[in-house]
């Protein structure tokens, strides 16, 4: 169906052009239904510029508008708002025109692809391979996956890069410890299997802290690794593969796909970046690239230390070694020159805000990337414990992500399956199906709860709220979808194969309200994709689910399964089907699987 917002915006723009008025249409959805469904405040901005009364401009605009086919006669309100109330027959036709689900365009609800597709690289998750994934990796993984899904839906080519930490001094310590506890692994590195990476790391670190001989061995191992010693590299690669096996067990469970590319991949590229920067180096103390205390640094306008001194971005340390900034610059170069990215999005916590501001500024000021390449830091807040403090174990350690997922699934099993065992749909499920429901709902609960919060805000982990069947939660959304499937089964209709013979007709207020919510889907996705704000989508899905609940309510809504005449019954079943398809598409874009029964 057409985007109502797009259509109204075009109509207002044409009216402004006809009147010879230069200005933006400024059409948006109304926040108060008393003033209609959409409104334009174009008159106020134009009136201020041309020195006329805004209500006069609004009246001229209203009289010139050609919207009789989609809106009731526009009304003027306040200082000069033009309000629009959609016609039920327009909504009914627009929804009737949505292609069936078994067609290619129907699988997208008739929403077209972008006319300007790009190659986009998304940097997400990025665990350190020395340890198992912990709760701190959840937000980057879930948000990054959602953003990738949204941009892929829009028509872009998306490369999901997992910039894993597989290099550095800690690997000397780990490989040295591996030699001591698994001496045979040096001859058979492919046999490496570590059941608990976290414990292995703790053991290695404890040994490193108290054993001077071991510390020396660890440092020598780092040197051998960096110089490319064949045997050391083989064992290092086996260790990285084993670590990634643990990571991908989590990714598979979460339904996240990505491409692993470790920091080690960029070792040779870092040399090239530094050589290029060396050609721009100056001896002038005011130069952008210059030495400071033996280190090669980039000094950028606007970045100062707390003492007000210039803040350097160090790309080569005084000992000749490289650091994160060097690696990150080489990563940008690779993504632009080899992956042909036109947009790079870093899904990383807000604590790294200044680092990315400096990194992007350095990449541009040194000519490593051109101004037409979009570099973005999609920062996010922290997940906190219920107390509002950092999320830790009772012992003060970091909680493993696997344990968190297990807890959510176990709680979902109790709340959604066991405590509802006497309800019809739940009682008919086999034990295997109940396990699937618990796994789906538990993982969905964690994802949805995370994505329903504004990215830049911290939030408190509350598993009871997450798995609740009430409120803006994944179980509530999944139940709304499953409810529609149940309605279809009771009505003897297979929505996946359905080709209804009657059009949609909207008469009851609950039908009209549901239709308006369905009509907002396209414009909601546009806003979510433009602003990369998944919480806008969760809010929409919640509003849609509430509208459907009123529509199907015995007192507030209408009869559906046994409605008569048949044309009315089919019309209402079509609204049910469109609701389910919209919910499923929205949840899929959030990375959440749906259930036909729960």
CSV table of N, CA and C in Angstrom, one decimal, residues 92-93 95-98 493 498-506 563-575 577-578:
chain,number,residue,atom,x,y,z
A,92,UNK,N,-9.6,1.4,3.5
A,92,UNK,CA,-10.0,0.1,3.1
A,92,UNK,C,-9.4,-0.3,1.8
A,93,UNK,N,-9.4,0.6,0.8
A,93,UNK,CA,-8.9,0.3,-0.5
A,93,UNK,C,-7.4,0.1,-0.4
A,95,UNK,N,-5.6,-0.9,2.1
A,95,UNK,CA,-5.2,-2.2,2.7
A,95,UNK,C,-5.6,-3.4,1.8
A,96,UNK,N,-6.7,-3.2,1.1
A,96,UNK,CA,-7.2,-4.3,0.1
A,96,UNK,C,-6.1,-4.5,-1.0
A,97,UNK,N,-5.4,-3.4,-1.3
A,97,UNK,CA,-4.5,-3.5,-2.4
A,97,UNK,C,-3.1,-4.1,-2.0
A,98,UNK,N,-2.9,-4.4,-0.8
A,98,UNK,CA,-1.6,-5.0,-0.4
A,98,UNK,C,-1.6,-6.4,-1.0
A,493,UNK,N,-9.4,-21.0,8.0
A,493,UNK,CA,-8.7,-20.3,6.9
A,493,UNK,C,-7.2,-20.5,7.1
A,498,UNK,N,-4.2,-18.0,1.5
A,498,UNK,CA,-5.5,-17.4,1.3
A,498,UNK,C,-5.6,-16.4,0.2
A,499,UNK,N,-6.6,-16.4,-0.6
A,499,UNK,CA,-6.9,-15.4,-1.6
A,499,UNK,C,-8.4,-15.0,-1.5
A,500,UNK,N,-8.6,-14.1,-0.6
A,500,UNK,CA,-10.0,-13.7,-0.2
A,500,UNK,C,-10.8,-13.1,-1.4
A,501,UNK,N,-12.1,-13.4,-1.5
A,501,UNK,CA,-12.8,-12.9,-2.6
A,501,UNK,C,-13.6,-11.6,-2.3
A,502,UNK,N,-13.6,-11.2,-1.1
A,502,UNK,CA,-14.3,-9.9,-0.7
A,502,UNK,C,-13.3,-8.8,-0.3
A,503,UNK,N,-13.6,-7.6,-0.6
A,503,UNK,CA,-12.7,-6.5,-0.2
A,503,UNK,C,-12.8,-6.1,1.3
A,504,UNK,N,-12.0,-5.3,1.7
A,504,UNK,CA,-12.0,-4.8,3.1
A,504,UNK,C,-13.0,-3.7,3.2
A,505,UNK,N,-13.9,-3.7,4.2
A,505,UNK,CA,-14.8,-2.7,4.5
A,505,UNK,C,-14.7,-2.2,5.9
A,506,UNK,N,-14.6,-0.9,6.2
A,506,UNK,CA,-14.3,-0.4,7.5
A,506,UNK,C,-15.5,0.4,8.0
A,563,UNK,N,-18.8,-13.8,12.3
A,563,UNK,CA,-19.5,-12.6,11.8
A,563,UNK,C,-20.3,-12.9,10.6
A,564,UNK,N,-21.3,-12.1,10.4
A,564,UNK,CA,-22.1,-12.2,9.2
A,564,UNK,C,-22.6,-10.8,8.7
A,565,UNK,N,-22.9,-10.6,7.4
A,565,UNK,CA,-22.8,-11.7,6.4
A,565,UNK,C,-21.3,-12.1,6.1
A,566,UNK,N,-21.2,-13.0,5.1
A,566,UNK,CA,-19.9,-13.5,4.8
A,566,UNK,C,-18.9,-12.5,4.4
A,567,UNK,N,-19.3,-11.4,3.7
A,567,UNK,CA,-18.4,-10.4,3.2
A,567,UNK,C,-17.8,-9.6,4.4
A,568,UNK,N,-18.6,-9.4,5.4
A,568,UNK,CA,-18.1,-8.8,6.6
A,568,UNK,C,-17.1,-9.7,7.4
A,569,UNK,N,-17.4,-11.0,7.4
A,569,UNK,CA,-16.5,-12.0,8.1
A,569,UNK,C,-15.2,-12.0,7.4
A,570,UNK,N,-15.2,-12.1,6.0
A,570,UNK,CA,-13.9,-12.1,5.3
A,570,UNK,C,-13.2,-10.8,5.4
A,571,UNK,N,-13.8,-9.7,5.4
A,571,UNK,CA,-13.2,-8.4,5.6
A,571,UNK,C,-12.4,-8.4,6.9
A,572,UNK,N,-13.1,-8.8,8.0
A,572,UNK,CA,-12.4,-8.8,9.3
A,572,UNK,C,-11.3,-9.8,9.4
A,573,UNK,N,-11.5,-10.9,8.8
A,573,UNK,CA,-10.4,-11.9,8.8
A,573,UNK,C,-9.2,-11.4,8.0
A,574,UNK,N,-9.4,-10.6,7.0
A,574,UNK,CA,-8.3,-9.9,6.2
A,574,UNK,C,-7.6,-9.0,7.1
A,575,UNK,N,-8.3,-8.2,8.0
A,575,UNK,CA,-7.6,-7.3,8.9
A,575,UNK,C,-6.8,-8.1,9.9
A,577,UNK,N,-5.3,-11.1,9.3
A,577,UNK,CA,-4.2,-11.5,8.5
A,577,UNK,C,-3.2,-10.4,8.3
A,578,UNK,N,-3.6,-9.2,8.0
A,578,UNK,CA,-2.7,-8.1,7.8
A,578,UNK,C,-2.0,-7.7,9.1
